[in-house]
Structures are given as C-alpha cells and as structure tokens.
Coordinates of C-alpha atoms and ligand atoms in Angstrom, one line a residue:
M1 CA -103.3 -96.4 12.1
E2 CA -105.4 -99.2 10.7
I3 CA -106.0 -102.2 12.9
L4 CA -107.3 -105.4 11.3
R5 CA -109.3 -108.0 13.2
S6 CA -110.0 -110.6 10.6
P7 CA -108.4 -111.9 7.4
R8 CA -109.8 -111.3 4.0
V9 CA -109.6 -114.1 1.5
T10 CA -110.4 -113.7 -2.2
L11 CA -110.4 -116.4 -4.8
I12 CA -108.5 -115.1 -7.8
A13 CA -108.2 -118.2 -10.0
R14 CA -109.9 -121.5 -10.4
P15 CA -109.3 -124.6 -12.6
Q16 CA -110.8 -124.9 -16.0
F17 CA -111.5 -128.4 -17.3
L18 CA -111.3 -129.0 -21.0
E19 CA -112.8 -132.5 -21.5
P20 CA -111.1 -134.4 -24.3
A21 CA -113.7 -135.4 -26.9
H22 CA -112.2 -138.8 -27.3
L23 CA -112.5 -139.8 -23.6
P24 CA -115.9 -138.5 -22.5
V25 CA -117.0 -139.3 -18.9
Q26 CA -120.6 -140.3 -18.1
W27 CA -121.0 -137.5 -15.5
K28 CA -123.6 -137.6 -12.8
G29 CA -124.7 -134.7 -10.6
E30 CA -123.6 -131.1 -10.4
S31 CA -119.9 -130.4 -10.2
S32 CA -117.3 -127.7 -10.8
D33 CA -114.4 -127.9 -13.2
G34 CA -111.9 -128.5 -10.3
E35 CA -113.9 -131.5 -9.2
R36 CA -114.3 -132.8 -12.7
I37 CA -110.6 -132.7 -13.3
A38 CA -110.0 -134.8 -10.2
E39 CA -112.7 -137.3 -11.3
F40 CA -111.4 -137.4 -14.8
A41 CA -107.9 -138.1 -13.5
G42 CA -109.1 -140.8 -11.2
R43 CA -111.2 -142.5 -13.9
L44 CA -108.3 -142.5 -16.3
C45 CA -106.3 -144.7 -14.0
Y46 CA -108.9 -147.5 -14.4
M47 CA -110.4 -146.4 -17.8
S48 CA -113.8 -146.2 -16.1
Q49 CA -115.1 -143.2 -18.0
H50 CA -118.4 -145.2 -18.6
N51 CA -119.1 -144.8 -14.8
P52 CA -120.0 -148.4 -14.1
A53 CA -121.1 -147.8 -10.6
G54 CA -123.3 -144.8 -11.7
R55 CA -121.7 -142.5 -9.1
T56 CA -122.2 -138.8 -8.9
T57 CA -119.0 -136.7 -8.9
A58 CA -119.6 -136.1 -5.1
E59 CA -119.9 -139.9 -4.5
Y60 CA -116.9 -140.7 -6.7
L61 CA -114.6 -138.1 -5.0
R62 CA -115.7 -139.2 -1.5
N63 CA -114.6 -142.7 -2.3
I64 CA -111.3 -141.5 -3.7
L65 CA -110.7 -139.5 -0.5
K66 CA -111.6 -142.5 1.6
Q67 CA -109.1 -144.7 -0.3
G68 CA -106.4 -142.1 0.0
H69 CA -105.8 -141.8 -3.7
G70 CA -104.5 -138.3 -3.0
S71 CA -102.5 -137.7 -6.2
V72 CA -105.6 -137.1 -8.3
F73 CA -106.2 -134.0 -6.2
E74 CA -102.9 -132.5 -7.4
H75 CA -104.4 -131.5 -10.8
S76 CA -106.8 -128.8 -9.5
T77 CA -105.2 -125.6 -8.3
Y78 CA -107.0 -122.7 -6.5
V79 CA -105.3 -119.3 -6.2
I80 CA -106.4 -117.2 -3.2
L81 CA -105.3 -113.7 -2.3
I82 CA -105.0 -113.5 1.5
E83 CA -105.0 -110.1 3.1
G84 CA -105.3 -109.0 6.7
I85 CA -102.9 -111.5 8.1
S86 CA -99.8 -110.7 10.1
R87 CA -96.2 -111.3 9.1
S88 CA -96.0 -114.0 11.7
C89 CA -99.0 -115.7 10.3
S90 CA -97.6 -115.6 6.7
H91 CA -94.3 -116.9 8.0
E92 CA -96.2 -120.0 9.3
L93 CA -98.1 -120.3 6.1
V94 CA -95.1 -120.4 3.8
R95 CA -93.7 -123.4 5.7
H96 CA -96.1 -125.4 3.6
R97 CA -94.0 -126.3 0.6
A98 CA -95.1 -129.2 -1.5
G99 CA -97.6 -128.0 -4.1
W100 CA -97.5 -124.4 -3.0
G101 CA -96.6 -121.0 -4.7
Y102 CA -96.4 -117.7 -2.9
S103 CA -96.0 -114.0 -3.8
Q104 CA -95.8 -111.7 -0.8
L105 CA -95.7 -108.0 -0.4
S106 CA -92.1 -106.8 -0.2
Q107 CA -91.2 -104.7 2.8
R108 CA -88.0 -103.7 1.0
Y109 CA -90.0 -101.9 -1.8
V110 CA -93.2 -101.0 -0.2
D111 CA -93.4 -98.0 2.2
E112 CA -94.8 -99.3 5.5
S113 CA -95.3 -95.9 7.1
H114 CA -99.0 -96.4 6.8
A115 CA -99.1 -100.2 7.1
A116 CA -102.0 -101.8 8.9
F117 CA -101.5 -104.1 11.9
V118 CA -103.3 -107.3 12.7
M119 CA -104.5 -107.7 16.3
P120 CA -103.9 -111.2 17.6
P121 CA -107.2 -113.0 18.4
A122 CA -106.0 -113.7 21.9
I123 CA -105.9 -109.9 22.6
M124 CA -109.2 -109.0 21.1
G125 CA -112.0 -108.2 23.5
D126 CA -109.8 -107.2 26.5
P127 CA -109.8 -103.4 26.4
E128 CA -106.7 -103.0 28.5
L129 CA -104.7 -105.5 26.5
E130 CA -106.0 -103.9 23.2
A131 CA -105.0 -100.4 24.3
Q132 CA -101.5 -101.6 25.4
W133 CA -100.9 -103.5 22.2
T134 CA -102.1 -100.6 20.0
Q135 CA -99.7 -98.3 21.8
Q136 CA -96.8 -100.7 21.2
V137 CA -97.4 -101.2 17.5
Q138 CA -97.9 -97.4 17.1
A139 CA -94.5 -96.8 18.7
A140 CA -92.9 -99.3 16.4
Q141 CA -94.4 -97.6 13.3
T142 CA -93.2 -94.3 14.5
A143 CA -89.7 -95.8 15.0
Y144 CA -89.9 -97.2 11.4
V145 CA -90.8 -93.8 9.9
T146 CA -87.9 -92.1 11.9
S147 CA -85.5 -94.8 10.7
V148 CA -86.5 -94.4 7.1
E149 CA -85.9 -90.7 7.3
R150 CA -82.5 -91.0 8.9
L151 CA -81.4 -93.7 6.5
M152 CA -82.5 -91.7 3.5
T153 CA -80.1 -89.0 4.7
R154 CA -77.4 -91.5 5.4
Y155 CA -77.7 -92.9 1.9
E156 CA -77.9 -89.5 0.2
W157 CA -74.9 -90.4 -2.0
V158 CA -77.0 -93.1 -3.7
E159 CA -78.1 -91.4 -6.9
D160 CA -80.9 -93.8 -7.9
K161 CA -83.8 -92.7 -5.6
V162 CA -85.7 -96.0 -5.9
H163 CA -82.6 -97.9 -4.8
R164 CA -81.9 -95.4 -2.0
R165 CA -85.5 -95.9 -0.7
K166 CA -85.1 -99.7 -0.9
M167 CA -81.9 -99.5 1.1
A168 CA -83.6 -97.4 3.8
R169 CA -86.7 -99.5 4.0
E170 CA -85.0 -102.8 4.0
A171 CA -83.1 -101.8 7.1
A172 CA -85.9 -99.8 8.8
R173 CA -88.3 -102.7 8.5
S174 CA -86.4 -104.5 11.2
V175 CA -88.3 -102.5 13.9
L176 CA -91.7 -103.4 12.5
P177 CA -93.6 -105.9 14.6
N178 CA -94.7 -109.4 13.6
A179 CA -98.2 -107.9 13.6
T180 CA -97.6 -105.9 10.5
E181 CA -100.2 -106.8 7.8
V182 CA -99.1 -108.7 4.7
K183 CA -100.8 -109.4 1.5
I184 CA -99.9 -112.7 -0.1
V185 CA -101.1 -114.5 -3.3
T186 CA -101.2 -118.2 -2.5
S187 CA -101.6 -120.9 -5.1
A188 CA -101.9 -124.6 -4.2
N189 CA -103.3 -127.7 -5.6
V190 CA -106.1 -129.4 -3.7
R191 CA -103.9 -132.0 -2.1
A192 CA -101.7 -129.2 -0.7
W193 CA -104.6 -127.1 0.4
R194 CA -106.0 -130.2 2.3
T195 CA -102.7 -130.9 4.0
M196 CA -102.3 -127.3 5.2
L197 CA -105.9 -127.1 6.3
E198 CA -105.7 -130.3 8.3
L199 CA -102.6 -129.0 10.2
R200 CA -103.7 -125.4 10.7
L201 CA -107.4 -126.0 11.6
G202 CA -106.4 -128.2 14.5
E203 CA -106.7 -126.9 18.1
G204 CA -102.9 -127.1 18.4
A205 CA -102.5 -124.5 15.6
E206 CA -101.9 -120.8 16.5
L207 CA -105.2 -118.9 16.7
E208 CA -104.6 -116.4 13.9
I209 CA -103.5 -119.0 11.3
R210 CA -106.4 -121.2 12.4
R211 CA -108.8 -118.3 11.8
M212 CA -107.2 -117.9 8.4
A213 CA -107.5 -121.6 7.6
V214 CA -111.2 -121.5 8.6
A215 CA -111.8 -118.6 6.1
C216 CA -109.9 -120.5 3.3
L217 CA -111.8 -123.7 4.0
Q218 CA -115.2 -121.9 3.9
L219 CA -114.2 -120.4 0.5
L220 CA -113.0 -123.7 -0.9
Q221 CA -116.0 -125.6 0.3
R222 CA -118.3 -123.1 -1.6
E223 CA -116.1 -123.4 -4.6
A224 CA -115.6 -127.1 -4.8
P225 CA -117.7 -128.8 -2.1
S226 CA -116.8 -132.4 -3.0
L227 CA -113.1 -131.8 -2.6
F228 CA -113.5 -130.4 0.9
A229 CA -116.8 -131.9 2.1
D230 CA -115.1 -134.1 4.8
F231 CA -113.8 -131.1 6.7
E232 CA -115.9 -129.9 9.6
I233 CA -115.6 -126.7 11.5
Y234 CA -116.7 -126.7 15.2
P235 CA -116.7 -124.2 18.0
T236 CA -114.0 -124.7 20.6
T237 CA -114.5 -124.4 24.4
E238 CA -112.6 -121.2 24.6
G239 CA -114.8 -119.5 22.0
S240 CA -112.8 -119.8 18.8
E241 CA -113.3 -122.1 15.8
A242 CA -111.3 -125.1 14.8
G243 CA -111.7 -127.8 12.2
R244 CA -111.1 -131.5 11.7
V245 CA -110.7 -133.6 8.6
G246 CA -112.7 -136.7 7.8
F247 CA -110.1 -138.4 5.7
H248 CA -106.6 -137.9 7.0
K249 CA -103.9 -136.7 4.6
V250 CA -102.1 -139.3 2.6
Ligands
FAD301 C1 -99.2 -126.8 15.5 C2 -97.9 -126.6 14.8 C3 -96.8 -126.2 15.4 C4 -95.6 -126.0 14.8 N1 -94.5 -125.6 15.4 C5 -93.3 -125.4 14.8 C6 -92.1 -125.0 15.5 O1 -92.1 -124.8 16.7 N2 -91.0 -124.8 14.7 C7 -91.0 -125.0 13.4 O2 -89.9 -124.8 12.8 N3 -92.1 -125.4 12.7 C8 -93.2 -125.6 13.4 N4 -94.3 -125.9 12.7 C9 -94.3 -126.0 11.2 C10 -94.1 -127.5 10.8 O3 -92.9 -128.0 11.3 C11 -94.1 -127.6 9.3 O4 -93.0 -126.9 8.7 C12 -95.4 -127.1 8.7 O5 -96.5 -127.6 9.4 C13 -95.5 -127.6 7.2 O6 -95.7 -129.0 7.2 P1 -95.2 -130.0 6.2 O7 -93.7 -129.9 6.1 O8 -95.8 -131.3 6.5 O9 -95.9 -129.3 4.9 P2 -95.5 -129.3 3.4 O10 -94.2 -128.6 3.1 O11 -96.6 -128.8 2.7 O12 -95.3 -130.8 3.0 C14 -96.4 -131.7 2.9 C15 -95.9 -133.1 3.0 O13 -95.0 -133.4 1.8 C16 -93.9 -134.1 2.2 N5 -92.7 -133.4 2.1 C17 -92.6 -132.0 1.8 N6 -91.3 -131.7 1.7 C18 -90.6 -132.8 1.9 C19 -89.2 -133.0 2.0 N7 -88.3 -132.0 1.7 N8 -88.7 -134.3 2.2 C20 -89.6 -135.2 2.4 N9 -91.0 -135.1 2.4 C21 -91.4 -133.9 2.2 C22 -94.1 -134.5 3.7 O14 -94.9 -135.7 3.8 C23 -95.0 -133.4 4.2 O15 -95.8 -133.7 5.3 C24 -95.5 -126.1 13.3 C25 -96.7 -126.6 12.7 C26 -97.9 -126.8 13.3 C27 -99.1 -127.2 12.6

C-alpha cells in the first residue's frame, strides 16, 4: 500500500499572448505571457499602450493589484495537475467555483484496489498515530476489494463487463476513506487562483489543503511572479507553513 506525505503539483498549461500588431504596448522589463495579457487588458481600458509612466510589467501589475482592478486577471488561465491529495482535500478545493474547471479521477471507473492514501499532516511524525492510521486505511482497502469481488458476483447477470465493474466499484467505493488519493486537473484564471490561495493559505484553513495551496503558490510565483508577488509564505508556530496576501481579494 502506498502512503503519500506531500502533494505533487505540475503545470500542464500556461497562457499564450498574441500581441495585436495594431495595438503594440511599450513593454518594460521581463515578463511572461500571462503577465503581459493582464497588462495588455489593463492598458486597453485607458488606451495607455504608450506606457506614459514608463512602468515595468511588474510595477504596472502591482499597481493594478493595489487598486483592486481584479477583472484584468481573469484573462490568464493556468492549468495545474494536482496529485497526492486526499478525497477530502479535493472536496474542499472544488468548492471554489467562479473561474474554475475540474476533472477528477472517477472512483466509479477506476479500480481503487491499489489506490494510494494521503497521510494527514497532523498525524505525520507520531509513530503510534501513523501506525494506527495505516492499519485503518489498510482495513478499508481490504473491505473495498472484498466488496468489489462480491458485487461482481451479484451483478453476474450484467453482460457488459465494463458496466458490471462500474456498478461494483461505484458501490464498493463507499467504504474507502477520505484519505484515498485523488488526481485532479484544475484550471483557473489568475483572479480565481488568488481567491482560492488567499482563503486556503490562511491559518484557519485545514492543514492538507493549506500545504497544497503553498505548493500551488510556489509554482505560480515561479511561473508568473508579478501576478502573485504580493503573497508571502511564513512558518507557523506549530511548525507548518501558512501564507498571507498583500492585496486582499476584490
Ligand atoms: C477556513 C475555511 C473553513 C470552511 N468551512 C466550511 C464549512 O464548515 N462548511 C462548508 O460548507 N464550507 C466551508 N468552507 C468553504 C466555503 O464556505 C466556500 O465554499 C469556499 O471557501 C469557496 O469560497 P467562495 O464561495 O468564496 O469561492 P468561489 O466559489 O471561488 O467564489 C469566489 C467569489 O465569487 C463570488 N461568487 C461565487 N459564486 C457566487 C454565487 N453563486 N453568488 C454570488 N457570488 C458568488 C463570491 O464573491 C465569492 O467569494 C470553508 C472554507 C474555509 C476557507
């Protein structure tokens, strides 16, 4: 049985900016396509492509964030594959609606007999708790395997084998714990990423989703620094990490 102790986040798509030849911007400084799309959209509102203040993209976007002109951040979308998170963590993640798209592993179709389980950060590091928890998830997986076998027999009359398996798995999954690993493709525009990150990086957020949010933020800060530069990650007193935003969501 595989036990996972941290999420894996992989960027699978980023924005591509196609600058219209008839509205060129006087760019200053280094920037990614996602950042340029936001700057282009902001400048279009005031037709300031000639960059009268001589701002770099980083300076321009910081000012936009400060002013709360959040809609220009809706044009750049980043798609991240998230693995190594529990079903309970993904359940919290998918509560974020505006600007989000999700595609999550189906427990009705996929055989979970060899699924991995995600150990809650709160349990990690305590050998007794870890052993107890491991035993519990192992027992649940065994129950799942037994259930699938029995249900396959019960549904023997279903001719289509794929359909029969689905019928067995969709019922047997009810005994799988919240800790079962899921894989989920998440796409969100920058405004939506920022809203989720602000809420899930906070110390009030559950530890696992907070850990996931830290990983996503670090990836997005590498990818498009100016769009996420105002977020700060800090160590908490109990030894985990949390984050705060410089410019509150609007
Ligand atoms: C610490 C913490 C504890 C939580 N505890 C619970 C809990 O106990 N039970 C529970 O059910 N949930 C809980 N949640 C989830 C929470 O209620 C939200 O569902 C989740 O944070 C998504 O936030 P959102 O709706 O603002 O996000 P999004 O859906 O991404 O929406 C972003 C923003 O768009 C606007 N918006 C989106 N949809 C609408 C709409 N239909 N109408 C009007 N405006 C809209 C709102 O301004 C919203 O803030 C918790 C969240 C956190 C961070």
